[in-house]
CSV table of C-alpha atoms in Angstrom, one decimal:
chain,number,residue,atom,x,y,z
A,1,MET,CA,9.2,62.5,26.3
A,2,SER,CA,7.9,59.1,26.0
A,3,GLY,CA,10.3,56.1,27.0
A,4,ASN,CA,13.1,58.7,28.2
A,5,GLN,CA,14.6,58.7,24.2
A,6,GLU,CA,18.5,59.3,24.2
A,7,TYR,CA,19.1,62.4,22.5
A,8,ALA,CA,15.7,63.8,21.8
A,9,LEU,CA,17.0,67.5,21.7
A,10,LEU,CA,19.4,68.5,19.4
A,11,CYS,CA,21.1,72.0,19.6
A,12,LEU,CA,23.2,74.1,17.2
A,13,GLU,CA,25.0,77.3,17.2
A,14,ASN,CA,28.4,79.0,18.5
A,15,PRO,CA,30.9,77.2,21.0
A,16,LEU,CA,32.7,79.5,23.3
A,17,LEU,CA,34.7,79.1,26.1
A,18,ASP,CA,33.7,81.7,29.0
A,19,ILE,CA,36.6,82.9,30.9
A,20,GLN,CA,35.2,85.0,34.0
A,21,GLY,CA,37.6,86.6,36.3
A,22,GLN,CA,37.3,89.3,38.8
A,23,GLY,CA,38.7,92.4,37.8
A,24,ASP,CA,38.8,96.3,38.7
A,25,ALA,CA,39.0,99.8,36.9
A,26,LYS,CA,43.0,99.2,36.0
A,27,LEU,CA,42.1,96.0,34.4
A,28,LEU,CA,39.6,97.4,32.1
A,29,GLU,CA,41.7,100.3,31.5
A,30,LYS,CA,44.6,97.9,30.4
A,31,TYR,CA,42.5,96.7,27.6
A,32,GLY,CA,40.5,99.5,26.9
A,33,MET,CA,37.2,98.3,28.2
A,34,LYS,CA,34.0,100.0,30.1
A,35,PRO,CA,32.1,98.3,32.8
A,36,ASN,CA,29.4,96.5,31.3
A,37,ASP,CA,30.9,96.6,27.8
A,38,ALA,CA,29.9,93.7,25.5
A,39,ILE,CA,32.3,93.9,22.3
A,40,LEU,CA,34.1,91.9,19.7
A,41,ALA,CA,37.8,91.1,20.4
A,42,GLU,CA,40.4,93.0,18.4
A,43,GLU,CA,44.1,92.6,18.5
A,44,LYS,CA,44.9,94.5,21.6
A,45,HIS,CA,42.4,92.0,23.6
A,46,MET,CA,44.1,89.0,22.6
A,47,GLY,CA,46.2,88.8,25.9
A,48,LEU,CA,42.9,89.3,28.2
A,49,TYR,CA,42.2,85.4,28.1
A,50,GLU,CA,45.5,84.2,29.3
A,51,ASP,CA,45.4,87.4,31.9
A,52,LEU,CA,42.1,86.1,33.4
A,53,ILE,CA,43.6,82.6,33.7
A,54,ASN,CA,46.8,83.2,35.0
A,55,ASN,CA,46.2,86.3,37.3
A,56,HIS,CA,42.4,86.6,37.8
A,57,ASP,CA,41.4,83.3,39.3
A,58,ALA,CA,39.3,82.7,36.2
A,59,LYS,CA,36.4,80.5,36.3
A,60,LEU,CA,36.0,78.4,32.8
A,61,ILE,CA,32.5,77.7,31.7
A,62,ALA,CA,31.0,76.1,28.3
A,63,GLY,CA,29.3,79.0,27.1
A,64,GLY,CA,27.7,80.6,23.6
A,65,ALA,CA,23.9,81.2,24.1
A,66,ALA,CA,22.6,78.0,22.8
A,67,GLN,CA,25.3,75.9,24.7
A,68,ASN,CA,24.0,77.6,27.7
A,69,THR,CA,20.5,76.3,26.9
A,70,ALA,CA,21.6,73.0,25.9
A,71,ARG,CA,23.3,72.7,29.3
A,72,GLY,CA,20.2,74.3,31.1
A,73,ALA,CA,17.7,71.6,29.3
A,74,GLN,CA,20.2,68.5,30.2
A,75,TYR,CA,20.1,69.9,33.8
A,76,ILE,CA,16.6,69.2,33.9
A,77,LEU,CA,16.0,65.9,31.3
A,78,PRO,CA,17.3,62.7,32.2
A,79,PRO,CA,20.8,61.9,31.4
A,80,ASN,CA,22.0,61.5,27.4
A,81,SER,CA,19.0,63.7,26.4
A,82,VAL,CA,20.5,66.5,24.6
A,83,VAL,CA,23.3,66.8,22.2
A,84,TYR,CA,25.1,70.0,21.0
A,85,ILE,CA,26.8,71.2,17.9
A,86,GLY,CA,29.1,73.8,16.8
A,87,CYS,CA,32.6,74.5,15.9
A,88,VAL,CA,36.1,74.8,18.2
A,89,GLY,CA,39.5,74.7,17.2
A,90,LYS,CA,42.2,72.0,18.1
A,91,ASP,CA,43.8,74.0,21.1
A,92,LYS,CA,43.8,73.5,24.9
A,93,TYR,CA,40.7,75.8,24.9
A,94,ALA,CA,38.8,73.0,23.2
A,95,ASP,CA,40.3,70.9,25.7
A,96,ILE,CA,38.9,72.8,28.5
A,97,LEU,CA,35.6,73.1,26.6
A,98,HIS,CA,35.2,69.3,26.4
A,99,SER,CA,36.0,69.0,30.0
A,100,ALA,CA,33.4,71.9,31.1
A,101,VAL,CA,30.5,70.4,29.1
A,102,LYS,CA,31.7,66.6,30.4
A,103,GLU,CA,31.1,67.8,34.1
A,104,VAL,CA,27.5,68.8,33.3
A,105,GLY,CA,26.7,65.8,31.4
A,106,LEU,CA,26.0,67.3,28.0
A,107,ARG,CA,27.1,65.4,24.8
A,108,VAL,CA,28.5,67.9,22.0
A,109,GLU,CA,29.9,66.7,18.6
A,110,TYR,CA,32.1,69.5,17.4
A,111,ARG,CA,33.4,70.4,14.1
A,112,VAL,CA,37.3,70.8,14.6
A,113,ASP,CA,38.9,73.5,12.7
A,114,GLU,CA,42.5,73.0,12.8
A,115,GLN,CA,43.7,76.3,11.6
A,116,THR,CA,41.4,78.6,13.7
A,117,PRO,CA,41.7,79.2,17.8
A,118,THR,CA,38.4,77.8,19.8
A,119,GLY,CA,36.2,80.9,20.1
A,120,ARG,CA,36.6,82.4,23.7
A,121,CYS,CA,34.4,85.0,25.6
A,122,GLY,CA,36.6,87.2,28.5
A,123,VAL,CA,34.6,88.5,31.1
A,124,ILE,CA,35.9,91.1,33.2
A,125,ILE,CA,33.8,91.0,36.6
A,126,THR,CA,33.6,94.3,38.6
A,127,GLY,CA,31.1,94.2,41.7
A,128,HIS,CA,28.1,93.5,39.6
A,129,ASP,CA,29.0,95.0,36.5
A,130,ARG,CA,30.3,92.6,33.5
A,131,SER,CA,32.6,93.4,30.8
A,132,MET,CA,32.2,91.0,28.0
A,133,CYS,CA,35.2,90.6,25.0
A,134,THR,CA,34.2,87.7,22.5
A,135,ASP,CA,36.7,86.3,19.9
A,136,LEU,CA,34.3,84.3,17.9
A,137,ALA,CA,37.2,82.8,15.8
A,138,ALA,CA,36.4,78.5,15.3
A,139,ALA,CA,32.6,79.7,16.1
A,140,ASN,CA,32.5,81.1,12.7
A,141,CYS,CA,33.7,78.0,10.9
A,142,TYR,CA,30.7,75.6,11.2
A,143,LYS,CA,29.9,73.9,8.1
A,144,ILE,CA,27.3,72.1,6.9
A,145,ASP,CA,29.4,69.1,5.7
A,146,HIS,CA,29.9,68.2,9.2
A,147,LEU,CA,26.3,68.1,10.1
A,148,LYS,CA,25.8,65.7,7.0
A,149,GLN,CA,28.7,63.3,8.1
A,150,PRO,CA,26.9,59.8,8.6
A,151,GLU,CA,27.3,59.5,12.4
A,152,ILE,CA,26.2,63.1,13.0
A,153,TRP,CA,23.3,62.9,10.5
A,154,LYS,CA,22.3,59.9,12.5
A,155,LEU,CA,22.0,62.2,15.5
A,156,VAL,CA,19.8,64.4,13.5
A,157,GLU,CA,17.6,61.7,12.2
A,158,GLN,CA,17.2,60.7,16.0
A,159,ALA,CA,15.9,63.8,17.8
A,160,LYS,CA,12.6,64.9,17.6
A,161,TYR,CA,13.5,68.6,18.7
A,162,TYR,CA,15.7,71.0,17.3
A,163,TYR,CA,16.9,74.0,18.8
A,164,VAL,CA,18.8,76.7,17.0
A,165,GLY,CA,20.3,79.8,18.3
A,166,GLY,CA,19.8,82.9,16.2
A,167,TYR,CA,23.5,83.7,16.3
A,168,HIS,CA,24.2,80.8,14.1
A,169,LEU,CA,22.4,82.6,11.1
A,170,THR,CA,25.9,84.7,10.8
A,171,VAL,CA,27.7,81.2,10.4
A,172,SER,CA,25.7,78.7,8.5
A,173,VAL,CA,22.4,79.1,7.1
A,174,PRO,CA,22.3,75.9,5.0
A,175,ALA,CA,23.2,73.7,8.2
A,176,ILE,CA,19.8,75.5,9.8
A,177,LEU,CA,17.7,75.0,6.9
A,178,ALA,CA,18.9,71.1,6.8
A,179,LEU,CA,17.7,70.5,10.3
A,180,ALA,CA,14.5,73.0,9.7
A,181,GLU,CA,13.8,70.8,6.7
A,182,GLU,CA,14.0,67.8,8.5
A,183,ALA,CA,11.7,69.0,11.2
A,184,ALA,CA,9.2,70.1,9.0
A,185,GLY,CA,9.2,66.9,6.8
A,186,LYS,CA,9.0,64.5,9.5
A,187,ASN,CA,6.4,66.2,11.6
A,188,LYS,CA,9.3,67.3,14.5
A,189,THR,CA,9.6,70.3,16.4
A,190,PHE,CA,11.8,73.2,15.4
A,191,ILE,CA,12.7,76.2,17.8
A,192,LEU,CA,14.7,79.1,16.8
A,193,SER,CA,15.9,82.0,19.2
A,194,LEU,CA,15.9,85.5,18.1
A,195,SER,CA,19.2,85.7,20.1
A,196,ALA,CA,20.2,89.4,19.7
A,197,PRO,CA,18.5,92.8,18.3
A,198,PHE,CA,21.3,93.0,15.5
A,199,ILE,CA,20.2,89.3,14.2
A,200,PRO,CA,16.8,91.1,13.0
A,201,GLU,CA,18.5,94.3,12.1
A,202,PHE,CA,21.3,92.9,10.2
A,203,PHE,CA,20.6,89.5,9.2
A,204,LYS,CA,16.8,90.2,8.2
A,205,ASP,CA,17.2,88.1,4.9
A,206,GLN,CA,18.6,85.0,6.7
A,207,LEU,CA,16.3,85.1,9.6
A,208,ASP,CA,13.5,85.1,6.9
A,209,GLN,CA,14.4,81.9,5.2
A,210,THR,CA,13.9,80.0,8.3
A,211,ALA,CA,10.4,81.8,9.3
A,212,PRO,CA,8.2,79.1,7.8
A,213,TYR,CA,9.6,76.3,9.7
A,214,TRP,CA,9.3,78.3,13.2
A,215,ASP,CA,7.2,75.8,15.7
A,216,TYR,CA,8.4,77.8,18.6
A,217,VAL,CA,10.4,81.2,18.3
A,218,ILE,CA,11.8,82.7,21.5
A,219,GLY,CA,13.0,86.3,22.2
A,220,ASN,CA,12.9,89.2,24.6
A,221,GLU,CA,11.4,92.4,24.0
A,222,THR,CA,14.6,94.0,22.5
A,223,GLU,CA,14.6,91.6,20.1
A,224,ALA,CA,11.2,91.8,19.5
A,225,LEU,CA,11.1,95.4,18.8
A,226,ALA,CA,14.1,95.1,16.5
A,227,TYR,CA,12.1,92.5,14.4
A,228,ALA,CA,9.2,95.1,14.1
A,229,LYS,CA,11.4,98.0,13.0
A,230,SER,CA,13.4,95.8,10.5
A,231,HIS,CA,10.0,94.1,9.0
A,232,GLY,CA,8.3,97.6,9.2
A,233,LEU,CA,5.3,96.6,11.5
A,234,GLY,CA,4.6,99.7,12.8
A,235,THR,CA,4.1,99.1,16.1
A,236,GLU,CA,6.1,98.9,19.8
A,237,ASP,CA,3.5,96.6,21.2
A,238,ILE,CA,4.8,93.6,22.1
A,239,THR,CA,1.9,91.9,21.9
A,240,SER,CA,1.2,93.0,18.6
A,241,ILE,CA,4.4,92.0,17.4
A,242,ALA,CA,4.1,88.3,18.9
A,243,LYS,CA,0.6,88.1,17.1
A,244,SER,CA,2.5,89.4,13.8
A,245,LEU,CA,5.1,86.2,14.2
A,246,ALA,CA,2.3,83.9,14.9
A,247,VAL,CA,0.6,84.1,11.9
A,248,LEU,CA,3.6,84.2,9.4
A,249,PRO,CA,3.6,81.4,6.6
A,250,LYS,CA,4.2,77.9,8.1
A,251,LYS,CA,5.7,75.1,6.3
A,252,ASN,CA,4.2,72.4,8.7
A,253,THR,CA,0.6,73.2,9.3
A,254,SER,CA,-0.1,70.2,11.5
A,255,ARG,CA,0.6,72.3,14.9
A,256,PRO,CA,0.5,76.1,15.2
A,257,ARG,CA,3.2,78.7,15.8
A,258,THR,CA,4.0,79.5,19.5
A,259,VAL,CA,5.7,83.0,19.5
A,260,ILE,CA,7.5,83.5,23.3
A,261,ILE,CA,8.5,86.9,24.3
A,262,THR,CA,10.3,87.6,27.9
A,263,GLN,CA,10.5,90.9,29.1
A,264,GLY,CA,12.9,90.8,32.1
A,265,THR,CA,10.6,91.5,35.4
A,266,ASP,CA,7.6,92.2,33.1
A,267,PRO,CA,5.1,89.4,32.1
A,268,THR,CA,6.1,86.7,29.4
A,269,ILE,CA,4.0,87.1,26.4
A,270,VAL,CA,2.9,84.1,24.4
A,271,ALA,CA,1.2,84.0,21.1
A,272,ILE,CA,-0.5,81.1,19.7
A,273,GLY,CA,-1.2,80.8,15.9
A,274,GLN,CA,-4.7,79.5,15.2
A,275,PRO,CA,-6.4,78.0,11.9
A,276,SER,CA,-9.0,80.9,12.4
A,277,GLY,CA,-6.5,83.4,11.8
A,278,GLU,CA,-6.6,85.7,15.2
A,279,PRO,CA,-3.9,84.3,17.1
A,280,THR,CA,-4.2,83.2,21.2
A,281,VAL,CA,-2.4,85.7,23.2
A,282,LYS,CA,-1.5,84.7,26.9
A,283,THR,CA,0.5,86.3,29.5
A,284,PHE,CA,2.5,84.7,32.5
A,285,PRO,CA,3.9,86.9,35.4
A,286,VAL,CA,7.4,86.5,36.3
A,287,HIS,CA,8.3,84.9,39.6
A,288,GLU,CA,9.7,87.3,41.9
A,289,ILE,CA,13.1,87.3,43.4
A,290,ASP,CA,14.4,89.3,46.2
A,291,LYS,CA,16.9,92.0,44.6
A,292,LYS,CA,19.5,91.2,47.2
A,293,GLU,CA,19.6,87.5,45.5
A,294,ILE,CA,20.4,88.8,42.3
A,295,ASN,CA,24.0,87.9,41.7
A,296,ASP,CA,24.0,87.9,37.6
A,297,THR,CA,21.5,88.4,35.0
A,298,ASN,CA,23.9,87.2,32.2
A,299,GLY,CA,22.4,84.3,30.6
A,300,ALA,CA,18.8,84.5,32.3
A,301,GLY,CA,17.5,84.4,28.8
A,302,ASP,CA,19.7,81.0,27.7
A,303,ALA,CA,18.4,79.7,31.1
A,304,PHE,CA,14.6,80.7,30.5
A,305,ALA,CA,15.3,78.7,27.2
A,306,GLY,CA,16.7,75.8,28.5
A,307,GLY,CA,14.0,75.3,31.0
A,308,PHE,CA,11.0,76.0,28.4
A,309,VAL,CA,12.6,73.8,25.6
A,310,ALA,CA,13.1,70.8,28.5
A,311,GLY,CA,9.1,71.3,29.5
A,312,ILE,CA,8.0,71.0,25.7
A,313,VAL,CA,10.8,67.9,25.1
A,314,GLU,CA,9.0,66.3,28.2
A,315,GLY,CA,5.5,66.8,27.0
A,316,LYS,CA,4.3,69.4,29.4
A,317,SER,CA,1.6,71.6,28.9
A,318,LEU,CA,2.4,75.5,27.5
A,319,GLU,CA,1.7,76.9,31.0
A,320,GLN,CA,4.1,74.1,32.5
A,321,ALA,CA,6.9,74.8,30.2
A,322,VAL,CA,6.8,78.4,30.7
A,323,ASP,CA,7.3,78.0,34.5
A,324,MET,CA,10.1,75.7,34.0
A,325,GLY,CA,11.6,78.6,32.0
A,326,GLN,CA,11.1,81.2,34.5
A,327,TRP,CA,11.9,78.7,37.4
A,328,LEU,CA,15.9,77.8,35.5
A,329,ALA,CA,16.2,81.6,34.8
A,330,SER,CA,15.6,82.5,38.5
A,331,LEU,CA,18.1,79.8,39.4
A,332,SER,CA,20.4,81.3,36.8
A,333,ILE,CA,20.3,84.9,38.3
A,334,ARG,CA,21.2,83.8,41.7
A,335,GLN,CA,24.5,82.5,40.1
A,336,LEU,CA,27.8,84.0,38.9
A,337,GLY,CA,27.5,83.5,35.1
A,338,PRO,CA,25.2,81.3,33.2
A,339,SER,CA,26.3,78.4,35.2
């Protein structure tokens, strides 16, 4: 990143306050949850968040996948390099979220929805198991009008790199496309994360609208397999899927598309589109970690994206950017939560 330009990276997605507390089988039973659950909140779960804060020594973390990635990138990059955008409510949870991001030096420009509470993810930790219960709430209420406000759009114009989490495809496709068009029209870099298998499965059309703008697309093997299934690729070979993504039609042809697929402890696969048609494929072994050092794998993918994107913003080589992603992911899984 030449000259340490302020706010070169702009991230968009769904902000959540992660509320992580130690629990036991009795607490899980109280809220009708199971070990390693990942569910959306119903009415019976609404008391969980205050319960964790008041009775279970909860740790409060600025969460949501792309906000985790933004924090990771800012951890590596010079101060004032990253700005994150999403929607919160006007409540104490938003106040906590503001304090949490301030502590890690991340600038946020939240849209405030006064009618809807801030999104929360309650996490019950039982040993190495984590049960997550998410109330999206205001995170679902982002509007492109906020992005187009002069003071916000100035940040968009100032940024040279855009990172969008795929979860936002369920919220505001117009906002994503506004960033994508800005990137393609001014030869900036547009990066999208597939985020979760249900995105290519159930939001295929929305995802496909953004595909021509992808300069980089990041996913894991389960997301790649879901993409292949929903798009009728007829293969479960991760390398073949990555190559298929790399050769999709592209709006900005001045740079090739790069597809990054992580596979847990298996090698990361990267496919790079080529003008001749056949993509170049590279594989990168994952840094080994002693199992005794692994505390929590939640957020490792977000951390990988944070390190990788920081590398791209700094102008590092592909090899260096992947290495930075793997380094930050390895750091993350030694911690409790995506912190």
